[in-house]
Tab-separated table of C-alpha atoms in Angstrom:
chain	number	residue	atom	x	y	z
A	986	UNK	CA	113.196	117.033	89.128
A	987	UNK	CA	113.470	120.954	90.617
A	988	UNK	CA	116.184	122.023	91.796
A	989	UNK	CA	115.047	122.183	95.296
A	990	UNK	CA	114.750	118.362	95.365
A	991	UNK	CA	118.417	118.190	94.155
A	992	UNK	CA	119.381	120.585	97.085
A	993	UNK	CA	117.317	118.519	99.928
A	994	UNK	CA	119.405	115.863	99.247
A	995	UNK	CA	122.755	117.356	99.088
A	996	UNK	CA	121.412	119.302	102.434
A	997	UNK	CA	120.581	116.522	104.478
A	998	UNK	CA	123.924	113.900	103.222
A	999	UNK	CA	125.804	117.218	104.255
A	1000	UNK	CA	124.053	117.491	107.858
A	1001	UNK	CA	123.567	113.806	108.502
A	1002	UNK	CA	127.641	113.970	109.126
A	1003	UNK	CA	126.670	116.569	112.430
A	1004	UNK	CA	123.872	114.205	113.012
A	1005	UNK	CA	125.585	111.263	112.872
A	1006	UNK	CA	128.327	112.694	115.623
A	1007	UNK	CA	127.102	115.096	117.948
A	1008	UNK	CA	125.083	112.506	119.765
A	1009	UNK	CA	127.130	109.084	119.709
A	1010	UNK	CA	129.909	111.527	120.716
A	1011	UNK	CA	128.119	112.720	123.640
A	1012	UNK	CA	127.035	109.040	124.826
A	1013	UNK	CA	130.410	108.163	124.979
A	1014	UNK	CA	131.939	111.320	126.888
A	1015	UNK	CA	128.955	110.484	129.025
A	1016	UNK	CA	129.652	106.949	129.577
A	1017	UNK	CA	133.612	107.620	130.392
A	1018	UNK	CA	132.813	110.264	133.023
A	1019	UNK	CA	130.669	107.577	134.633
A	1020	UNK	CA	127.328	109.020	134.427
A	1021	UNK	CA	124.513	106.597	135.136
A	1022	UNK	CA	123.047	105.171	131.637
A	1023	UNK	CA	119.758	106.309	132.939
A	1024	UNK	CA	120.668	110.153	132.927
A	1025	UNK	CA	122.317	109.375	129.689
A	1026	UNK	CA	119.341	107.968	127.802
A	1027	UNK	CA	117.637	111.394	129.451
A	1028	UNK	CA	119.871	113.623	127.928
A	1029	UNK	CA	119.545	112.267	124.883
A	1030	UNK	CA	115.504	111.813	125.553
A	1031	UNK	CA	115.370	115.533	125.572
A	1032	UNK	CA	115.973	116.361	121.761
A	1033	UNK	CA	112.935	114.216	121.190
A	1034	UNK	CA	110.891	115.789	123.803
A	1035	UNK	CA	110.895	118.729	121.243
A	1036	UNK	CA	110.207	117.112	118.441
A	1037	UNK	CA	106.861	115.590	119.949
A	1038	UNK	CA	106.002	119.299	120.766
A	1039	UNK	CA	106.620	120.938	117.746
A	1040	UNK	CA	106.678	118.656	114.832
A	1041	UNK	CA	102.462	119.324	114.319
A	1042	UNK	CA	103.480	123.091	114.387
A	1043	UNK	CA	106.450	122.288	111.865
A	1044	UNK	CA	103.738	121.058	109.648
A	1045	UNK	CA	101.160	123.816	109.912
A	1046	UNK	CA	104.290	126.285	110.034
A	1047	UNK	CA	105.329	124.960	106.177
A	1048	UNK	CA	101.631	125.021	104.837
A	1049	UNK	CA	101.932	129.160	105.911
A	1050	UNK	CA	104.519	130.365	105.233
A	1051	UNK	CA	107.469	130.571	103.182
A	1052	UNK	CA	109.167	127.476	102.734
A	1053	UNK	CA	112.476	128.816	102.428
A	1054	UNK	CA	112.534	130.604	105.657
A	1055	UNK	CA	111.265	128.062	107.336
A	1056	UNK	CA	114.348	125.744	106.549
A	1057	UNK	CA	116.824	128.346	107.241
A	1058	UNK	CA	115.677	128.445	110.843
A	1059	UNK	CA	115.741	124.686	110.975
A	1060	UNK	CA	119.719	124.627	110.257
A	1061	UNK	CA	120.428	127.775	112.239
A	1062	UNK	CA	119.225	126.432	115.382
A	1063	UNK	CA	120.560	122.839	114.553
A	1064	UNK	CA	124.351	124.838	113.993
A	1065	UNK	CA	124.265	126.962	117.076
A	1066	UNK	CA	123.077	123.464	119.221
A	1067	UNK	CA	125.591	121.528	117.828
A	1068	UNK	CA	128.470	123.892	118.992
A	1069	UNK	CA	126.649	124.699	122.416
A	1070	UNK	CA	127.341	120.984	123.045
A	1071	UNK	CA	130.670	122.074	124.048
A	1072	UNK	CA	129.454	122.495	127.475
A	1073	UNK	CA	127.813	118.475	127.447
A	1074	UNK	CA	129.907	118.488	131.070
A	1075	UNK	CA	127.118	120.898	132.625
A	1076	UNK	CA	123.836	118.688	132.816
A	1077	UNK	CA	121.439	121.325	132.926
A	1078	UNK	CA	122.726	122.981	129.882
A	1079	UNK	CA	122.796	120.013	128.322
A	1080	UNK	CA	119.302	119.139	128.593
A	1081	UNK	CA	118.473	122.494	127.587
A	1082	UNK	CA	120.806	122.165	124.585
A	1083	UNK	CA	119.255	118.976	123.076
A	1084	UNK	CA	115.448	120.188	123.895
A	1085	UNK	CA	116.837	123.484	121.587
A	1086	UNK	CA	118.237	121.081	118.649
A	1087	UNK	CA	115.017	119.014	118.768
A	1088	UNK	CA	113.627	121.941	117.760
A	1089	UNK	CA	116.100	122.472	115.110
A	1090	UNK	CA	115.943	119.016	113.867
A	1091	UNK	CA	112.021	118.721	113.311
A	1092	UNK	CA	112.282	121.650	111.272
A	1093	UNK	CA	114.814	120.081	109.071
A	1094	UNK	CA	113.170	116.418	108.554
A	1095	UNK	CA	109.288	117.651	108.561
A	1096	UNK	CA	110.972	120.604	105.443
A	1097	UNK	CA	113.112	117.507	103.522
A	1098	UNK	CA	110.355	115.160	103.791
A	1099	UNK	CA	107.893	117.566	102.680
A	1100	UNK	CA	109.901	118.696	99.510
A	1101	UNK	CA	110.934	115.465	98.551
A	1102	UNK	CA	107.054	113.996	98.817
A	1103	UNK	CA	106.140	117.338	96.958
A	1104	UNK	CA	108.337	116.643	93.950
A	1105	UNK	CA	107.275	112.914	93.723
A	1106	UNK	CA	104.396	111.010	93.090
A	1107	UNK	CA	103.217	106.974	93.268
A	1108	UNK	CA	105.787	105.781	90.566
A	1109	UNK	CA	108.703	106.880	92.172
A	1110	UNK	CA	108.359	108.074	95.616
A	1111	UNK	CA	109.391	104.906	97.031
A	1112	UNK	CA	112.768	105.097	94.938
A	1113	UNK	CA	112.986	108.902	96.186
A	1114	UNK	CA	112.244	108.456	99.699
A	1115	UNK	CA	115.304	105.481	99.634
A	1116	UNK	CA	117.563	107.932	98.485
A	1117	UNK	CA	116.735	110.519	100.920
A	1118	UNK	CA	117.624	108.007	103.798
A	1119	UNK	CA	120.774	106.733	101.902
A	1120	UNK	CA	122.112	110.183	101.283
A	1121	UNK	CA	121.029	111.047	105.364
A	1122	UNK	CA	122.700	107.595	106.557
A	1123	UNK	CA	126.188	108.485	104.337
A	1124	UNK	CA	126.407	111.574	106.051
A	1125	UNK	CA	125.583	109.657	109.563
A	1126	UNK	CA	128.434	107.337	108.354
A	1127	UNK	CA	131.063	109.928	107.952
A	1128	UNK	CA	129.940	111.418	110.840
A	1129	UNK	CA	130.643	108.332	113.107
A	1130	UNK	CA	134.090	107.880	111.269
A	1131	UNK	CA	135.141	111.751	112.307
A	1132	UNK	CA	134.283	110.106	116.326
A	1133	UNK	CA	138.150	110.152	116.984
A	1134	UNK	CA	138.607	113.811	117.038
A	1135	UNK	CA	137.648	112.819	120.514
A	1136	UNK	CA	140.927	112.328	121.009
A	1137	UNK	CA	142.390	115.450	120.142
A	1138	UNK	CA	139.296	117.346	122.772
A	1139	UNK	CA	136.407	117.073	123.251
A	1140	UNK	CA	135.287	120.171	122.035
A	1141	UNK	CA	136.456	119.179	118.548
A	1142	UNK	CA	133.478	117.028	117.455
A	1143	UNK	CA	131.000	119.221	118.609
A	1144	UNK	CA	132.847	122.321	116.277
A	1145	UNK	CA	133.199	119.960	113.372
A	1146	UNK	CA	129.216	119.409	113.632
A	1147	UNK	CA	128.413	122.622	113.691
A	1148	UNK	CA	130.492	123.830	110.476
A	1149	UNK	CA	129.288	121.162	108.303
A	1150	UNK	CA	125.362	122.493	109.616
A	1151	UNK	CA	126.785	126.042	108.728
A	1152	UNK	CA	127.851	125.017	105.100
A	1153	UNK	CA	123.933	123.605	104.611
A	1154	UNK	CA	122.424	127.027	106.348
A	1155	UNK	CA	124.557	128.934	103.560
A	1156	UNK	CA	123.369	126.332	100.702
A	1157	UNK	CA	120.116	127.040	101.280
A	1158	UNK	CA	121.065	130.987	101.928
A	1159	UNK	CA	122.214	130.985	98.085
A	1160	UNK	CA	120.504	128.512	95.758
A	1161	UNK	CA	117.331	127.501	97.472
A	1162	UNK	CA	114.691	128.669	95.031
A	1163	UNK	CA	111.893	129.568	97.786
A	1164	UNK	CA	107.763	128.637	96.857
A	1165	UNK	CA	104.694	128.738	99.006
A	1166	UNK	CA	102.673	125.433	99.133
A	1167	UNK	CA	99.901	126.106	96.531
A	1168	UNK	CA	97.027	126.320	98.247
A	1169	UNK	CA	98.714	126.525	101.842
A	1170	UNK	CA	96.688	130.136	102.896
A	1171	UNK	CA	93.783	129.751	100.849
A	1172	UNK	CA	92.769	126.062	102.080
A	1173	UNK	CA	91.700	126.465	105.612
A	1174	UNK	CA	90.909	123.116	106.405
A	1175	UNK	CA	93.177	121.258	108.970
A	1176	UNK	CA	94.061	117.319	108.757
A	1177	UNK	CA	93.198	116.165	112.365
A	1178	UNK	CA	95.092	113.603	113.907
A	1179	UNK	CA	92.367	111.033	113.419
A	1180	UNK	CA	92.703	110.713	109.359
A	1181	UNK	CA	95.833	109.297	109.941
A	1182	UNK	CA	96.879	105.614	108.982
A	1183	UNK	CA	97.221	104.124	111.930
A	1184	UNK	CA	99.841	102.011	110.328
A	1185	UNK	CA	101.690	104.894	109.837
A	1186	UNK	CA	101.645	106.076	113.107
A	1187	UNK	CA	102.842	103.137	114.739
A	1188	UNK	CA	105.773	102.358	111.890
A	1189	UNK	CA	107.226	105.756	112.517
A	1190	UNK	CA	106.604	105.520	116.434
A	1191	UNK	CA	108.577	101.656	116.084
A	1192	UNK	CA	111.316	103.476	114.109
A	1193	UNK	CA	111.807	105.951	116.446
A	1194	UNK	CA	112.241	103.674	119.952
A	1195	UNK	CA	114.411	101.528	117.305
A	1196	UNK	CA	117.354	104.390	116.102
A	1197	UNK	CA	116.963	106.433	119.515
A	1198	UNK	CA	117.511	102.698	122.006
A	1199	UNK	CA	120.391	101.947	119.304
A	1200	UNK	CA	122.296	104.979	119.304
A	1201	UNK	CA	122.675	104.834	122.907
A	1202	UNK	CA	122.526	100.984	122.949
A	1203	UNK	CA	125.421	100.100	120.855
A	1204	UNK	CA	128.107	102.802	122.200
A	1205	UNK	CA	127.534	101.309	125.672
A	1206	UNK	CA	127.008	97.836	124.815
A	1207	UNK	CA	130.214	97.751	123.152
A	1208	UNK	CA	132.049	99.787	125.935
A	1209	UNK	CA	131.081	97.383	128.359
A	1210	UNK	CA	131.582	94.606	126.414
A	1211	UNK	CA	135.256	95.613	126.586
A	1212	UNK	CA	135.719	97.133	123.244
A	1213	UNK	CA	137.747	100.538	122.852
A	1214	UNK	CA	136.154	103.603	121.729
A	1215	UNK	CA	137.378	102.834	118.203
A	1216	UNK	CA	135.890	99.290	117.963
A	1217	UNK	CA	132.514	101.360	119.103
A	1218	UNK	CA	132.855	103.618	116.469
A	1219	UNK	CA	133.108	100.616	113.815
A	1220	UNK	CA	130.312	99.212	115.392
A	1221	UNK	CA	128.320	102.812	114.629
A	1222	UNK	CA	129.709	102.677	111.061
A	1223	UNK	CA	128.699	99.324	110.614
A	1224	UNK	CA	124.811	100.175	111.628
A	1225	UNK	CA	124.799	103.608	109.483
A	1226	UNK	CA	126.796	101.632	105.960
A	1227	UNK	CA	123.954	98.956	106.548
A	1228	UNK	CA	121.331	101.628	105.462
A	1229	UNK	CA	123.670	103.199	102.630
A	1230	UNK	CA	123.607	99.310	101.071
A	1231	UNK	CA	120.541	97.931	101.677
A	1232	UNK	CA	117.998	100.736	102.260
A	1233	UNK	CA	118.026	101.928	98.730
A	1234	UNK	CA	117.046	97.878	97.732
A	1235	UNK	CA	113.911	98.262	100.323
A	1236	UNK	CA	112.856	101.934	98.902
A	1237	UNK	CA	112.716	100.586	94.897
A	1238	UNK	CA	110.809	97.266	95.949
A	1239	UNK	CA	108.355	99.414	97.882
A	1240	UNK	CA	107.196	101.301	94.517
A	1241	UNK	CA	106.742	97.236	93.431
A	1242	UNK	CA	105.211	95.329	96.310
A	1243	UNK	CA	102.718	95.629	98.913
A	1244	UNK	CA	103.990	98.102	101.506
A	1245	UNK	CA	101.900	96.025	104.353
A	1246	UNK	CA	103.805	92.899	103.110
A	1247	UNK	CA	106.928	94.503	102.300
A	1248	UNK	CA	106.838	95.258	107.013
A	1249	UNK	CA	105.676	92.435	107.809
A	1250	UNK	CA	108.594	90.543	106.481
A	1251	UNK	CA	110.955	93.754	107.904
A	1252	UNK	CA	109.629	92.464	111.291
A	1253	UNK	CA	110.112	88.722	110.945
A	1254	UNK	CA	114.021	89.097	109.851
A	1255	UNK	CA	114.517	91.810	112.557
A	1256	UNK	CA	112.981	89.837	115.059
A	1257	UNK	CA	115.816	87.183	114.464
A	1258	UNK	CA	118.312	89.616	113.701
A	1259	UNK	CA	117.902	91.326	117.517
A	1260	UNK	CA	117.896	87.583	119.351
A	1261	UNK	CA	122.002	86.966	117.354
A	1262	UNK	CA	123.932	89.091	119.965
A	1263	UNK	CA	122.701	86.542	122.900
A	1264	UNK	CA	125.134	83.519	121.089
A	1265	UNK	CA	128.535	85.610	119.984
A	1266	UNK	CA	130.009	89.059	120.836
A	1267	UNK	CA	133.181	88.731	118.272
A	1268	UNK	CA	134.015	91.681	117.157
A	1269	UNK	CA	133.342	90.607	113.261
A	1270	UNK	CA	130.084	88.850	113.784
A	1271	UNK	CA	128.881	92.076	115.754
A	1272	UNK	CA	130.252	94.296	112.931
A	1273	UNK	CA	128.361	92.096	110.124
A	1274	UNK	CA	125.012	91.943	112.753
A	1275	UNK	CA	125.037	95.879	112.965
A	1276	UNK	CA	125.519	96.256	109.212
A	1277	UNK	CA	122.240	94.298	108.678
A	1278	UNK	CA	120.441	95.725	111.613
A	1279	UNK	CA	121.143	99.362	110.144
A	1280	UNK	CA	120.245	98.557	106.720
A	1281	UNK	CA	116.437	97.196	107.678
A	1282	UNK	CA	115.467	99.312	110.920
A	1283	UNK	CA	114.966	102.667	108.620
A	1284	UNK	CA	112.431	100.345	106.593
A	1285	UNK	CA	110.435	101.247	109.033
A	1286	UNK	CA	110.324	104.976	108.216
A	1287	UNK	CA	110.668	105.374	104.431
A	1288	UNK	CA	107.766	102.196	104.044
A	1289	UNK	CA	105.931	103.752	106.702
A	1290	UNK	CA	106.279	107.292	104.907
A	1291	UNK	CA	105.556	105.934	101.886
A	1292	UNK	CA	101.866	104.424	103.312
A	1293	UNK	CA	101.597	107.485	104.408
A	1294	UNK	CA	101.557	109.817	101.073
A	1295	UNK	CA	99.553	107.140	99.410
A	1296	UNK	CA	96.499	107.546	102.098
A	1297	UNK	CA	96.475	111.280	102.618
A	1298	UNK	CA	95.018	113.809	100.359
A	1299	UNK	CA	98.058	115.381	98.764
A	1300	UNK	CA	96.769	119.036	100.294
A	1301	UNK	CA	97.173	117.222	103.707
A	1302	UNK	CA	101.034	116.544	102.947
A	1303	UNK	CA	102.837	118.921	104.953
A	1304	UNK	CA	100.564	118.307	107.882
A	1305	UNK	CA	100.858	114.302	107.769
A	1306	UNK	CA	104.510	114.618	107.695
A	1307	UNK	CA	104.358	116.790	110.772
A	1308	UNK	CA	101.935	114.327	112.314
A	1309	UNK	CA	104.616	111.256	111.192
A	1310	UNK	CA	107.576	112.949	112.573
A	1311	UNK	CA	105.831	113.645	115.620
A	1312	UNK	CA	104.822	109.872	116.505
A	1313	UNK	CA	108.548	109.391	115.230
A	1314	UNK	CA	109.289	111.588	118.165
A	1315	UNK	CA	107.028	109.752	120.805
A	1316	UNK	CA	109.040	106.805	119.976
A	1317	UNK	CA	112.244	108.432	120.095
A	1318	UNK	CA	111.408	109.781	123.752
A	1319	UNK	CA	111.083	106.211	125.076
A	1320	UNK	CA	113.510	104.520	123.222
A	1321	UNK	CA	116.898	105.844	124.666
A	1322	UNK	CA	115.210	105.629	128.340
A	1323	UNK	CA	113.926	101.831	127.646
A	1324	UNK	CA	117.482	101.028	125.965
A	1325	UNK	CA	119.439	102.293	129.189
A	1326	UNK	CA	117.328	100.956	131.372
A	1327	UNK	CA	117.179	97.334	129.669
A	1328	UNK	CA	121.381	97.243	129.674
A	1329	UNK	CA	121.555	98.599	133.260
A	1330	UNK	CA	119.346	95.686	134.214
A	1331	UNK	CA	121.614	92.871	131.757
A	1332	UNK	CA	123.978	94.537	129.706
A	1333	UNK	CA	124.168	91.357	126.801
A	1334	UNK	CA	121.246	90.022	127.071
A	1335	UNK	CA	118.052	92.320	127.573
A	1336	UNK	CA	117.241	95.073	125.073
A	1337	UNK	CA	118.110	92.544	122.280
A	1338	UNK	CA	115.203	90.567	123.389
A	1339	UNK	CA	113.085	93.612	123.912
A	1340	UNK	CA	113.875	94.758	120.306
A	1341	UNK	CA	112.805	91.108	119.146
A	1342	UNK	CA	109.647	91.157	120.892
A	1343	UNK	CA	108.837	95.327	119.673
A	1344	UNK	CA	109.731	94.088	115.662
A	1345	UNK	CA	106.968	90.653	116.771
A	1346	UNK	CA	104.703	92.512	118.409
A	1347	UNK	CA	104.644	94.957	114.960
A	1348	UNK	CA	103.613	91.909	113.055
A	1349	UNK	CA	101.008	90.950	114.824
A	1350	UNK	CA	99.581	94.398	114.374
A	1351	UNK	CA	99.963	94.560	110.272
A	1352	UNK	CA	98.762	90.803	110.156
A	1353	UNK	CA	95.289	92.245	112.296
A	1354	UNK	CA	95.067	95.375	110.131
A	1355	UNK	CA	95.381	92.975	107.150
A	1356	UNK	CA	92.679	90.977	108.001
A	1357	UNK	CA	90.675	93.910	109.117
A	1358	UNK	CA	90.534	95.310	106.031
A	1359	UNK	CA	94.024	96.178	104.574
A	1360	UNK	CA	94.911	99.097	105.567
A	1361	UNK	CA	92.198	101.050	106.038
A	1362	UNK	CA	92.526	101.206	109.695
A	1363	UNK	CA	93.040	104.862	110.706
A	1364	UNK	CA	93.739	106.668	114.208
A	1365	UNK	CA	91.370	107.814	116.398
């Protein structure tokens, strides 16, 4: 593999750590200064606002130009977000904040995604997709264990995030070796919309109401369930470690298996998975529950992903990525509003049976697509 691949990876294990606590961290300063969940699944809303606008342009915007460049933008404006979140008491600047790292963000995934699908083909794209989310979910991990700098202010978090973003930017700065996609200028031709998978489209949009709802789920689930900020942050460990473990497991089989098969049965399980909070709320049984819920919700994305590359013409691949990550977006702009509202309206009870009936509902759609002709359904 190039060198380039090897970097992606250790880029995006090194910023999933800001990822995985700039917004957890926020939810919860949120939640103790009392702020309705509803504004709260807003603020965090507006991050994926931007990524719904701009991830086609991300797309087109790697095809053009240099590839390099492009990615150092991405982690600039993901570093200077991260440490703007200092002012997260100031509403309006919060919104603007997260709209500005949405930005930031798209940039990052559409650029990974697209060098890691560049370097691979059908043997082992699967395999390399799996690590790509394992490496992303450790750094999540060790971001959600770095959640009790709260206590020393809670500016600290926000400054950690931001330096460990920095350290990628200057990664990149040094080693990346920078390339043009061959054939990006010369080949005028634009994938519409409409030669997606529609499969794909709706996997990544599932994915994204799934880890948007969760990360502001969980934190105040577990807050009013009477659990201290340090059981919450076990619980957010719990969800990330899941996907370390068992994610890989998923990305290898789907180089093996049917990738229509291999979500349908991701559905089933997590449709009884989501329906096990309603019986028990012990702090163990929640922190085992999380651990598998985290390690099968991102099946979503890398099998999805993976349907993806297989269906599109390879010239097509920074563009479907854009188009992926953007219906990743649509789902992430409706998930943290739908979570809030569903605990505001029964805090232990309601989104888990609204997640149950999503992962059901997802089913029934790759059962119809089977029988319809196997995939060969595409958007219009």
């Amino acid at each position: 593999m190039h060198k380039n691949f090897y970097l992606s990876l250790i880029g995006i294990a090194i910023g999933g750590i800001g990822f995985g606590l700039i917004n957890p961290v926020t939810v919860i300063l949120l939640e103790k200064a009392e702020t309705p969940a509803l504004l709260t699944g807003i603020a965090t809303t507006a991050g994926y606002v931007s990524i719904v606008l701009f991830s086609p342009l991300a797309g087109r915007l790697l095809k053009k130009y240099s590839i390099r460049k492009i990615g150092l933008i991405g982690f600039f404006i993901w570093t200077a977000g991260a440490l703007a979140h200092i002012y997260w008491h100031n509403y309006p600047v919060l919104l603007s904040v997260k709209f500005l790292m949405g930005i930031g963000g798209t940039i990052i995934f559409v650029s990974t995604e697209f060098i890691i699908n560049y370097y691979s083909d059908s043997s082992n794209r699967g395999k390399n997709t799996g690590i790509y989310v394992v490496l992303l979910s450790i750094g999540i991990a060790l971001g959600t264990l770095l959640i009790w700098t709260l206590e020393i202010s809670d500016w600290v978090p926000f400054v950690i995030g931001s330096a460990v973003m920095f350290i990628v930017w200057i990664l990149y700065f040094l080693f990346f070796e920078d390339f043009q996609f061959a054939g990006g200028n010369s080949n005028n031709r634009k994938m519409r919309l409409r030669d997606m998978p529609l499969i794909s489209l709706v996997s990544s949009a599932v994915y994204g109401i799934m880890e948007s709802s969760l990360v502001v789920v969980i934190p105040i689930y577990g807050l009013r369930s009477s659990y201290d900020t340090t059981e919450v942050s076990s619980f957010l460990t719990s969800f990330v470690i899941g996907g370390i473990i068992l994610l890989y497991l998923i990305g290898y089989m789907a180089d093996k298996v049917n990738k229509t098969n291999l979500l349908s049965a991701v559905s089933l399980i997590l449709a009884l998975l989501f329906v096990f909070p309603l019986f028990h709320t012990n702090f163990v049984y929640l922190v085992v529950l999380f651990f598998l819920i985290g390690g099968i919700v991102p099946a979503y994305y890398t099998l999805g992903l993976n349907y993806t590359m297989e269906k599109v013409n390879r010239h097509y691949i920074a563009e479907a990525n854009g188009y992926y990550v953007m219906f990743y977006g649509i789902g992430t702009i409706a998930g943290p509003v739908v979570g809030s509202l569903m605990i505001d309206i029964e805090t232990k009870v309601a989104y888990w049976i609204f997640a149950s009936f999503l992962c059901l509902f997802f089913w029934l759609i790759l059962r119809s697509n089977k029988k319809e002709g196997g995939g060969n359904l595409t958007a219009s």
